[in-house]
CSV table of C-alpha atoms in Angstrom, one decimal:
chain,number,residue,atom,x,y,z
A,1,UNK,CA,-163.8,77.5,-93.0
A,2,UNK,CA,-167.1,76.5,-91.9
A,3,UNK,CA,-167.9,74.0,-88.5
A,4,UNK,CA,-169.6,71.2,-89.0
A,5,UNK,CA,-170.2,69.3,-86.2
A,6,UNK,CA,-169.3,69.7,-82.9
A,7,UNK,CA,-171.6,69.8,-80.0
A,8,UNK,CA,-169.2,70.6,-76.8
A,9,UNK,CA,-167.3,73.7,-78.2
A,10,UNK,CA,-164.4,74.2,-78.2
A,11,UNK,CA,-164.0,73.6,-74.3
A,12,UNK,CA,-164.9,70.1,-75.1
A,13,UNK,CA,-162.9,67.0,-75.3
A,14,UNK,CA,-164.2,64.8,-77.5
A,15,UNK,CA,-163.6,61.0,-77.5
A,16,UNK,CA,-164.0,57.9,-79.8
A,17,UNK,CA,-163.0,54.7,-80.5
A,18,UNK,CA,-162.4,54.1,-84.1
A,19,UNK,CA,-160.8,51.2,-85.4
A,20,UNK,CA,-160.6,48.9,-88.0
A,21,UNK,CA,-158.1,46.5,-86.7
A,22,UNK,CA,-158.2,44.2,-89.7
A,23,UNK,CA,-157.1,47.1,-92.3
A,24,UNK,CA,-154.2,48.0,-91.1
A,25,UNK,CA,-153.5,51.1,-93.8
A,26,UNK,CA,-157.3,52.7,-92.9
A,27,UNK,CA,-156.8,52.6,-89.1
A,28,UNK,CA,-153.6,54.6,-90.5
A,29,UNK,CA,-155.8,56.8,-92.9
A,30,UNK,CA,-158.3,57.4,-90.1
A,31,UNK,CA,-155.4,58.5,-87.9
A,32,UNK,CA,-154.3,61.5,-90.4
A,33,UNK,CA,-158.3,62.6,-91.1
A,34,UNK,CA,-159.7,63.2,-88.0
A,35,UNK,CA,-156.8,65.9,-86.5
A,36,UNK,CA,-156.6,67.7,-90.8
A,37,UNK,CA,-160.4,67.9,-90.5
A,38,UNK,CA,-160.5,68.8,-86.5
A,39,UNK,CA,-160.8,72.5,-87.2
A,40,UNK,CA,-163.6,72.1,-89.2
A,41,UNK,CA,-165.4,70.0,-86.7
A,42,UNK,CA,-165.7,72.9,-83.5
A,43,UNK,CA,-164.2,70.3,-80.7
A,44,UNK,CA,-161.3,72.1,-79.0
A,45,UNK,CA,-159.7,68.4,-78.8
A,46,UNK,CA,-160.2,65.0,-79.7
A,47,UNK,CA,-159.0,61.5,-78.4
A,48,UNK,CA,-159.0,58.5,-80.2
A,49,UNK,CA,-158.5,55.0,-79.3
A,50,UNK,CA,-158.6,52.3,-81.6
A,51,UNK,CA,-156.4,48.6,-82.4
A,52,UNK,CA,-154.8,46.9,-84.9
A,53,UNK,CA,-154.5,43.2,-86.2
A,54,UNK,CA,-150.7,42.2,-86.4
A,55,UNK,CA,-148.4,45.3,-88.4
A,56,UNK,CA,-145.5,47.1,-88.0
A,57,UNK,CA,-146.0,51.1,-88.5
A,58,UNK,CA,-142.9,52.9,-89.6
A,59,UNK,CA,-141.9,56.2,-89.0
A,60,UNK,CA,-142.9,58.7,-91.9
A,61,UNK,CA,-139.2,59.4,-92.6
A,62,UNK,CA,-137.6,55.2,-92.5
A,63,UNK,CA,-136.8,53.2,-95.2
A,64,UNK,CA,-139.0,50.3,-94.6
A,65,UNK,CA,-136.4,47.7,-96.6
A,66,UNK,CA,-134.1,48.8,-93.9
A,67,UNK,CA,-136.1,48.6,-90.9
A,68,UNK,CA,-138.2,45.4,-91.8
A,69,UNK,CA,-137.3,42.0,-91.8
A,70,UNK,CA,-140.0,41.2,-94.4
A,71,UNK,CA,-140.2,37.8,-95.0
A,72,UNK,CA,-140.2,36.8,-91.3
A,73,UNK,CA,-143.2,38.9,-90.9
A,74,UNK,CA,-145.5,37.7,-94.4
A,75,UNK,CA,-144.7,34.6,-92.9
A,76,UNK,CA,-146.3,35.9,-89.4
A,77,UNK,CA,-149.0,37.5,-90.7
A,78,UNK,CA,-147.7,41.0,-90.4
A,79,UNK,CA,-148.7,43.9,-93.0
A,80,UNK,CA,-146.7,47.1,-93.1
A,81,UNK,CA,-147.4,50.6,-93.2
A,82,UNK,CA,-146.1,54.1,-93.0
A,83,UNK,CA,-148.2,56.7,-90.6
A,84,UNK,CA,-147.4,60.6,-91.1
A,85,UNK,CA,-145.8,60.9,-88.3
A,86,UNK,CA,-141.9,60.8,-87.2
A,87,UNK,CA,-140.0,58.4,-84.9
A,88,UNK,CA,-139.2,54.6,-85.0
A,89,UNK,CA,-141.0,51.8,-86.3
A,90,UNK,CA,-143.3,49.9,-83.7
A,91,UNK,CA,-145.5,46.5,-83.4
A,92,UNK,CA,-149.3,46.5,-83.5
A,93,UNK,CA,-151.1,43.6,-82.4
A,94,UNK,CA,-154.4,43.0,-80.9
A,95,UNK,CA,-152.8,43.4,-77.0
A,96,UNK,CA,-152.0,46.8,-78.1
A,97,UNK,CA,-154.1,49.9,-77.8
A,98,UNK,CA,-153.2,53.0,-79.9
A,99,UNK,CA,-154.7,56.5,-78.4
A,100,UNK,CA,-154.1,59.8,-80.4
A,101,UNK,CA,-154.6,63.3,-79.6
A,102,UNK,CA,-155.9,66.4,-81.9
A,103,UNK,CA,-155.9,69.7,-80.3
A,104,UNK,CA,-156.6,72.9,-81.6
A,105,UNK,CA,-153.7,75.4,-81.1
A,106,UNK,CA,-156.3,78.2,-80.7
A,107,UNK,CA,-157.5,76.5,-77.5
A,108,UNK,CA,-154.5,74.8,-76.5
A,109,UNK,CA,-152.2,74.7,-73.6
A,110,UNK,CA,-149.5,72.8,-75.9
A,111,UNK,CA,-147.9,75.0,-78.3
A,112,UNK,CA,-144.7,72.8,-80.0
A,113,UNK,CA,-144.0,69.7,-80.7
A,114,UNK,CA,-141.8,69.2,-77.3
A,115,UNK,CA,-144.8,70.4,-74.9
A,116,UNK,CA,-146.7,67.9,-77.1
A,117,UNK,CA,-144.7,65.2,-76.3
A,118,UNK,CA,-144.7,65.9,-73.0
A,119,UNK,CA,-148.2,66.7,-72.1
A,120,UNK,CA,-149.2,63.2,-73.5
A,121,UNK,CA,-146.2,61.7,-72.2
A,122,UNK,CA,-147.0,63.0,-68.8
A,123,UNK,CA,-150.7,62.4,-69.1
A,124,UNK,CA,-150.1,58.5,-69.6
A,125,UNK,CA,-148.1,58.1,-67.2
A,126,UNK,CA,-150.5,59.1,-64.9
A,127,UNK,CA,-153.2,57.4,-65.9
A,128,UNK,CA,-150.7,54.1,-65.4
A,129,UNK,CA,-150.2,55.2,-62.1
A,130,UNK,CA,-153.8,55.6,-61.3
A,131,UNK,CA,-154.3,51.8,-62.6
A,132,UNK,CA,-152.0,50.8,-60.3
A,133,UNK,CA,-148.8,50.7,-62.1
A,134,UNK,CA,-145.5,51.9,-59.8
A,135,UNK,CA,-143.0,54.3,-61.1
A,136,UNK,CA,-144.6,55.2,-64.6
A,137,UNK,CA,-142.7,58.0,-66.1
A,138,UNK,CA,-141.9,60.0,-68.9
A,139,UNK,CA,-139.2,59.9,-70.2
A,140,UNK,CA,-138.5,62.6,-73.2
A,141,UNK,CA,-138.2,62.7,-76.0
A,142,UNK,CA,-141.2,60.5,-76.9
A,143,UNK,CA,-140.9,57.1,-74.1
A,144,UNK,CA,-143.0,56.2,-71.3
A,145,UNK,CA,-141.2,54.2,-69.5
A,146,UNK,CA,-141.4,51.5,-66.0
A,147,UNK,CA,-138.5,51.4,-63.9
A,148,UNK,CA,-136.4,52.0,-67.4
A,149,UNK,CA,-138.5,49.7,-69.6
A,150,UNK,CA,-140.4,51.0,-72.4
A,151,UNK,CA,-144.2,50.3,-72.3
A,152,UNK,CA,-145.5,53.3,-74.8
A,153,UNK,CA,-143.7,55.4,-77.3
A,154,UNK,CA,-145.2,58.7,-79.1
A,155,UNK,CA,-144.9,60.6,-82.0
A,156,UNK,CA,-146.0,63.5,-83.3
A,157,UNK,CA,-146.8,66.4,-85.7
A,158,UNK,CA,-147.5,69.7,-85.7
A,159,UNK,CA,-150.2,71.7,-88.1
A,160,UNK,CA,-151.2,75.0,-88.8
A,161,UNK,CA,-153.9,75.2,-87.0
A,162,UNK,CA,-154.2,72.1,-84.7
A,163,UNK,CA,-151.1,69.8,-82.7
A,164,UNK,CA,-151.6,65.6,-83.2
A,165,UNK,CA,-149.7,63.4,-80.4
A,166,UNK,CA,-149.9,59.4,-80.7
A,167,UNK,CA,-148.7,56.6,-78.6
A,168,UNK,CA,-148.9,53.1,-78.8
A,169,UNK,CA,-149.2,51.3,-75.1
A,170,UNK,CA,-148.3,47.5,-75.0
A,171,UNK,CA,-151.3,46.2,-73.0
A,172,UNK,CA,-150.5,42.3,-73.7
A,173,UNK,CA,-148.8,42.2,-76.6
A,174,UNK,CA,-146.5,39.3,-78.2
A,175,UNK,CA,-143.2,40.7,-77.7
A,176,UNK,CA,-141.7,37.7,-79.0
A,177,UNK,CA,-143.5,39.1,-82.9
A,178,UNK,CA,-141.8,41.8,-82.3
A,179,UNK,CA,-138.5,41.5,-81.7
A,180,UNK,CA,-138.6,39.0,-85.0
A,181,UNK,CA,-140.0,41.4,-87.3
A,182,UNK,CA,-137.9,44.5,-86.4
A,183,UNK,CA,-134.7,44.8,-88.0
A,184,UNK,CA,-132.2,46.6,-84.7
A,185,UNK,CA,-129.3,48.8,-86.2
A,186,UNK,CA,-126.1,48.3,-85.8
A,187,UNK,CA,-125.7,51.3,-83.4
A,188,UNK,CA,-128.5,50.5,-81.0
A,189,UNK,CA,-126.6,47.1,-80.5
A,190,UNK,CA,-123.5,49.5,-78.8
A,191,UNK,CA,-126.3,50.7,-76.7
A,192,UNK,CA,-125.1,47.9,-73.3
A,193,UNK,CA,-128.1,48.3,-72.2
A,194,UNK,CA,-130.1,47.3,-75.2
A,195,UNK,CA,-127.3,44.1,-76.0
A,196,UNK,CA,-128.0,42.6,-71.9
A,197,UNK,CA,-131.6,42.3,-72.4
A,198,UNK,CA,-133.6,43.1,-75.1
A,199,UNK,CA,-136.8,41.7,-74.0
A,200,UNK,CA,-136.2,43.5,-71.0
A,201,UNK,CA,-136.2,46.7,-72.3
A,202,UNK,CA,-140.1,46.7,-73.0
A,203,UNK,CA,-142.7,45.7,-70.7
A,204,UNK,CA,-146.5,45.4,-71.0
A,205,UNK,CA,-149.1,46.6,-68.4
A,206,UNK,CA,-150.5,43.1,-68.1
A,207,UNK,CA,-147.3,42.1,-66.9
A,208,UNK,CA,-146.5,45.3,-64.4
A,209,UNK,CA,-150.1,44.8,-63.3
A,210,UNK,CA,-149.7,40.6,-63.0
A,211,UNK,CA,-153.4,40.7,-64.2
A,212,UNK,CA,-155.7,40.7,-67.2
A,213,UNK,CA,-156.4,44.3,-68.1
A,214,UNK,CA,-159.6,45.3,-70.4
A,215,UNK,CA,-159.3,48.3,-73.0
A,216,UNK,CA,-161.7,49.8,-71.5
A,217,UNK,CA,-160.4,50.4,-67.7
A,218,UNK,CA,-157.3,52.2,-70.0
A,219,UNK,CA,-159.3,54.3,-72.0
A,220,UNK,CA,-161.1,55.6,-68.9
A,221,UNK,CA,-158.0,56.3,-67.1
A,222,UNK,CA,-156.2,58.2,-70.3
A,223,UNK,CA,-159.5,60.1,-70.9
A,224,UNK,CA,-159.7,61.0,-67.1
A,225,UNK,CA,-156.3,62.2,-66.8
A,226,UNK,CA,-156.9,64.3,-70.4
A,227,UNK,CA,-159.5,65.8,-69.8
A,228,UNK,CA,-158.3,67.2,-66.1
A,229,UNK,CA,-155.6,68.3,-67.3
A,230,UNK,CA,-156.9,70.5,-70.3
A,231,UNK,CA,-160.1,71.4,-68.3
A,232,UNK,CA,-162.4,70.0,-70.9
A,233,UNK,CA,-165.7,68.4,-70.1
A,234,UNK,CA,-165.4,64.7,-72.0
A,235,UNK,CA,-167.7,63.5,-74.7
A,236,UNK,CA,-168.3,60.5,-76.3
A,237,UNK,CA,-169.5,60.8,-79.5
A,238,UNK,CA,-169.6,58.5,-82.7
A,239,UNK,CA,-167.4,59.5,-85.7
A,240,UNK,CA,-168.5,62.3,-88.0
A,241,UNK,CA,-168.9,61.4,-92.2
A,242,UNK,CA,-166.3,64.7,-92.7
A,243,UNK,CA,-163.9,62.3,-91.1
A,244,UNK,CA,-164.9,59.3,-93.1
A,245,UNK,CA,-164.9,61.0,-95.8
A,246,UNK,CA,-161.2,62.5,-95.5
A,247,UNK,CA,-160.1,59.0,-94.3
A,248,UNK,CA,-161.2,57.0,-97.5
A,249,UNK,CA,-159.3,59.8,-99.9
A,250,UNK,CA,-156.2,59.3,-97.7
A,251,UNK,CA,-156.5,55.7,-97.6
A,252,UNK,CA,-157.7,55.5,-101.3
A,253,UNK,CA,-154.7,58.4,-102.0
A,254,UNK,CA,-152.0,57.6,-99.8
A,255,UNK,CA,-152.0,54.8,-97.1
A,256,UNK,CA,-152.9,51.5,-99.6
A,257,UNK,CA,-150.4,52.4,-102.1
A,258,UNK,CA,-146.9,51.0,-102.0
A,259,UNK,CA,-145.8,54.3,-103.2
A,260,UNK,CA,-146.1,55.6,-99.8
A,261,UNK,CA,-145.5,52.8,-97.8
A,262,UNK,CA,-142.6,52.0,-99.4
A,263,UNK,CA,-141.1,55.4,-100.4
A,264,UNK,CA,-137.0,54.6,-100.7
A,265,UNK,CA,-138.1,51.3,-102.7
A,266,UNK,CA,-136.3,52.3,-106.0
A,267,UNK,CA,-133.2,53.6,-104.1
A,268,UNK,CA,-132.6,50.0,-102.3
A,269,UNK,CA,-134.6,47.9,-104.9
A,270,UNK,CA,-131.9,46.4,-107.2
A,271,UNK,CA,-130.1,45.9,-103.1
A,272,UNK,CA,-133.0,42.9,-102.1
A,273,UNK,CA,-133.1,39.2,-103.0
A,274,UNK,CA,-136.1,39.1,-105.3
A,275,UNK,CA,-138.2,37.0,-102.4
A,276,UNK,CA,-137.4,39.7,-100.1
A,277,UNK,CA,-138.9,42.3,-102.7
A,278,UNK,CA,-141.9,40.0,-102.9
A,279,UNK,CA,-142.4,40.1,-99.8
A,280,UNK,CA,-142.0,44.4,-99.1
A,281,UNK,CA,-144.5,44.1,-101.9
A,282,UNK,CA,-147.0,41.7,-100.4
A,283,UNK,CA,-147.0,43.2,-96.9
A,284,UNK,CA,-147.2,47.1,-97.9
A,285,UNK,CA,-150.9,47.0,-99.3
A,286,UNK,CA,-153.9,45.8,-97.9
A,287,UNK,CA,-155.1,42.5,-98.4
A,288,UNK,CA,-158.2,41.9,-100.9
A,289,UNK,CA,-160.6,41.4,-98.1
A,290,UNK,CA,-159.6,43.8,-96.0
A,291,UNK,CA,-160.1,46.7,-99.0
A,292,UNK,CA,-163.8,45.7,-99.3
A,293,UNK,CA,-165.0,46.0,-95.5
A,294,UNK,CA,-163.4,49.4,-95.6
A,295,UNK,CA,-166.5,51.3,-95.4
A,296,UNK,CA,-167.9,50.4,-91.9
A,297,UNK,CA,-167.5,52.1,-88.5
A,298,UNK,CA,-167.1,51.5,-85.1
B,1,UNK,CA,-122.4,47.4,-113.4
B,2,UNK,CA,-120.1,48.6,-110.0
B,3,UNK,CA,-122.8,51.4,-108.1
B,4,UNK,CA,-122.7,49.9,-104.4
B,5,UNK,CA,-125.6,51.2,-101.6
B,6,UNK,CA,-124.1,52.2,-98.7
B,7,UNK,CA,-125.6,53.7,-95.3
B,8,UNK,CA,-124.1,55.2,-92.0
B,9,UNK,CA,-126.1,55.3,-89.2
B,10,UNK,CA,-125.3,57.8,-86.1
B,11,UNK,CA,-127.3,57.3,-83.3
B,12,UNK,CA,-128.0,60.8,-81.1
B,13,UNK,CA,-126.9,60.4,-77.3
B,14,UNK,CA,-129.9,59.4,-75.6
B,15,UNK,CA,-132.1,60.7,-78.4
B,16,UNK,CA,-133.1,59.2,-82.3
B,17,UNK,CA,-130.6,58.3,-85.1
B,18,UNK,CA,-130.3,59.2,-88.3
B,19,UNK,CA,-129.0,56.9,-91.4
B,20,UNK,CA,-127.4,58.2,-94.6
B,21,UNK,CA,-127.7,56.1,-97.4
B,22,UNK,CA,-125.4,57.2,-100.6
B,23,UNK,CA,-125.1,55.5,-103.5
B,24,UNK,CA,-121.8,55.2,-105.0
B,25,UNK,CA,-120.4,54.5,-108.2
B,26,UNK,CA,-117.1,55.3,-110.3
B,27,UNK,CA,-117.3,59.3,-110.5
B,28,UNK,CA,-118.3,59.7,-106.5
B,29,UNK,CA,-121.7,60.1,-105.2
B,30,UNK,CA,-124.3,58.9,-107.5
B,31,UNK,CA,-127.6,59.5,-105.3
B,32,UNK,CA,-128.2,59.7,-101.7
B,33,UNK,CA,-130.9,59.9,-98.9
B,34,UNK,CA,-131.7,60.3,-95.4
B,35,UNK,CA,-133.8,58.4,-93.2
B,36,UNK,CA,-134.6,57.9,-89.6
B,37,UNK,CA,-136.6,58.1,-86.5
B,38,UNK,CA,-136.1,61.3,-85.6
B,39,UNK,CA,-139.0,64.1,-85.4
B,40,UNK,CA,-138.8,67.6,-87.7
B,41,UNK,CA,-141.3,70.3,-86.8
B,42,UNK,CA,-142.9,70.9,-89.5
B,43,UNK,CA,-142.8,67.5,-91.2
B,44,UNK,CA,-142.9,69.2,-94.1
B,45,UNK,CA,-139.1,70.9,-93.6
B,46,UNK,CA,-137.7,66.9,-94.1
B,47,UNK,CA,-138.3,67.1,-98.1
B,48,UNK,CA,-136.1,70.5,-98.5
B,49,UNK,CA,-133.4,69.0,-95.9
B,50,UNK,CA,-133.1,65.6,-97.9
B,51,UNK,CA,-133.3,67.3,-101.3
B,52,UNK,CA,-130.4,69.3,-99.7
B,53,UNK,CA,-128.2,66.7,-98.3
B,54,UNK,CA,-128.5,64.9,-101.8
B,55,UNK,CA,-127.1,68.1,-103.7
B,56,UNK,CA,-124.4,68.7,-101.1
B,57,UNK,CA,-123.5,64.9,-101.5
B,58,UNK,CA,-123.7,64.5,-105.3
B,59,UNK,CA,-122.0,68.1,-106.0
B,60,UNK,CA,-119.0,67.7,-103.7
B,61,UNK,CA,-119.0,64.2,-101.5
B,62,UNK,CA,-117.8,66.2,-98.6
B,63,UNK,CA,-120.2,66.0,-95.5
B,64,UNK,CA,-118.8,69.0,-94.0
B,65,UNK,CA,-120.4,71.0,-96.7
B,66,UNK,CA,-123.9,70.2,-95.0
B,67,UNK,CA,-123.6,72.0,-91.7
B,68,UNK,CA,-124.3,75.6,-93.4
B,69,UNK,CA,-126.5,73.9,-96.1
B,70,UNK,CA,-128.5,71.8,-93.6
B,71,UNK,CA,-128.6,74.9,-91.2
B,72,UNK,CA,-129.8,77.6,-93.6
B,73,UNK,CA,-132.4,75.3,-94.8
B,74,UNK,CA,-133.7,74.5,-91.3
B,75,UNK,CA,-133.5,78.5,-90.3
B,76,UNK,CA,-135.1,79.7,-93.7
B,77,UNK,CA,-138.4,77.1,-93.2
B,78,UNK,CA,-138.5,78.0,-89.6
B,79,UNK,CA,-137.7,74.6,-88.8
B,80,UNK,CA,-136.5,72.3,-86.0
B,81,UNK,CA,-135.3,68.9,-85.3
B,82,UNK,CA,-136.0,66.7,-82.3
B,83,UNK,CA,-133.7,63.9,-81.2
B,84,UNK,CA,-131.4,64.3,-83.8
B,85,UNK,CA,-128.6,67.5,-84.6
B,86,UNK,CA,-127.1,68.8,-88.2
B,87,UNK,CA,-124.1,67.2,-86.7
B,88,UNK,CA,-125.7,63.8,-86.8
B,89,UNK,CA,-126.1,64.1,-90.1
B,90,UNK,CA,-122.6,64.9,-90.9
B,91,UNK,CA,-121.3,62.2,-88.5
B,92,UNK,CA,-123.2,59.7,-90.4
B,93,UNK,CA,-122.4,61.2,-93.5
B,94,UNK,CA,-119.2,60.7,-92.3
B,95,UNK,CA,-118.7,57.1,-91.8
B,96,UNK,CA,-120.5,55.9,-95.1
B,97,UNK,CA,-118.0,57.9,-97.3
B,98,UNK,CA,-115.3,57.0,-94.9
B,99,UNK,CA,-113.9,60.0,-93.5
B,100,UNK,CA,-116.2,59.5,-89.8
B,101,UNK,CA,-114.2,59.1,-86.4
């Protein structure tokens, strides 16, 4: 296949923020297009941060009906979406920043999905440590935790040719959203830990650090860490119309249809009240205005 | 009309859970699937394992069936599960057809 872009080689890390925090389902699009198209690009690795208005993202393999309390979150604000990864559903807001890793196996140090989750795992916590937060760790399979509480959680996949990690970190986030939106299984609540103090179980890094933090100080740090430990040079560079291209099929495809965000709907469907269905309904697409400003960039 | 949706979740020691969801009706197992928040490298493997787990649980309602069907579906797509173990799935299996511990 031939490169397209790609100034720094593959010894290069290249970085970028790219976000469209008010449609939800194309930050999600975005996320799957720029690691499928990163061997065409010539970076040996790229990092992405970007944000997201009010959402909770669901694992590729849950059953959103089950894992949703849908009418409490259309009646927050809060869309819904499915990302390709595994693992458990989690909260965007606007006090959350998402970073993502694409590396190319060719180049990489990381060959499974376990080193994966480790490297990035490792990586963050870190970079929390070198912002000035005590006892970050990781904690595997996919937690970074402090002192036990969780303040990021990964996921990822692994490709053919390239490896794709992705966290979420809870910079200032409204836990109190999120704990209304999620629906907690009955077998977490025999967790003791989990029943004594939910809201203790996460933390953000506002509150470790008892300060205002700005995205960018966190970025730095991540990249920092990243690029030391891979050996890669950093480079900012703007996104590439390959990538925009790939994430407006996806999203076009895949990530604004109900189909995929609500895959299991016609096995639990006759199950829901009919406002609940509504609801599913109404949160798993992207709102009118949000589908016409897809289009723009950073 | 007397088809009932039921799921059984197991939850991995310190690791990810996984739900089976069957749906049952007069003559046994009428449909079933399996979701979670567990990881499978490659993704891709998840489609063959739940299209497995359904036949194993429509054919004979018997969970213990899926530990060699889960297995050789997970050795022939040179697969792997993270957080989660075949016996998960049975275990949860297990508890929404009533025969778990």
């Amino acid at each position: 296949m031939p490169v397209l872009h790609g100034s720094g080689g593959e010894r290069a890390l290249r970085c970028m923020v790219a976000e469209w925090p008010s449609n939800q389902f194309f930050n999600l699009a975005f996320e799957e297009a720029f690691y499928r198209i990163l061997p065409r690009l010539g970076w040996g690795a790229c990092l992405r941060f970007w944000r997201n208005d009010r959402v909770v993202v669901i694992g590729r393999f849950q059953c959103a009906a089950l894992e949703v309390n849908a009418l409490e979150a259309r009646r927050l604000g809060v869309r819904l979406v499915r990302r390709f990864t595994g693992g458990g559903a989690v909260y965007h807001d606007g006090g959350n920043l998402n970073y993502a890793l694409a590396l190319l196996r060719s180049v990489s140090p990381v060959k499974d999905m376990k080193e994966a989750f480790r490297f990035l795992g490792e990586t963050v916590a870190d970079a929390l440590g070198s912002l000035g937060v005590k006892d970050a760790t990781y904690r595997p399979l996919n937690d970074i935790e402090v002192r036990g509480m969780k303040i990021s959680g990964l996921a990822a996949s692994v490709g053919r040719e390239a490896l794709f990690v992705h966290g979420a970190m809870l910079v200032s986030s409204d836990l109190g959203v999120l704990w209304r939106v999620l629906k907690i299984p009955k077998e977490k609540l025999v967790d003791k830990k989990f029943v004594q103090s939910r809201r203790k179980r996460v933390t953000t890094l506002e509150e470790e650090l008892g300060r205002s933090v700005g995205t960018e100080e966190v970025m730095k740090a991540i990249v920092d860490v990243v690029s030391e430990k891979l050996g890669f040079k950093p480079e900012w560079t703007p996104l590439t119309q390959p990538e925009m291209d790939e994430a407006r099929r996806l999203y076009n495809e895949k990530y604004c249809r109900v189909e995929w965000n609500l895959k299991y709907l016609d096995h639990v469907r006759s199950y829901l009240s009919p406002e609940e269905l509504e609801a599913l309904l109404e949160i798993a697409r992207p709102p009118e205005t949000a589908r016409q400003e897809v289009g723009g960039g950073e | 009309m007397s088809e009932k949706l039921v799921c059984g979740d197991k939850k991995h020691a310190g690791g990810k859970m996984v739900r089976v969801c069957v749906v049952v009706g007069e003559k046994g197992v009428l449909d079933a699937f399996v979701t979670g928040d567990f990881f499978v490298e490659p993704d891709e493997a998840y489609e063959k394992l739940e299209e497995e787990l359904r036949r194993v649980l429509v054919e004979t309602g018997d969970p213990e069936r899926l530990r060699e069907a889960l297995s050789r579906v997970l050795e022939s797509s040179n697969a792997k599960l993270h957080g989660v173990e075949v016996e998960d799935f049975i275990e949860a299996a297990k508890r929404v057809l009533g025969a778990g511990s």
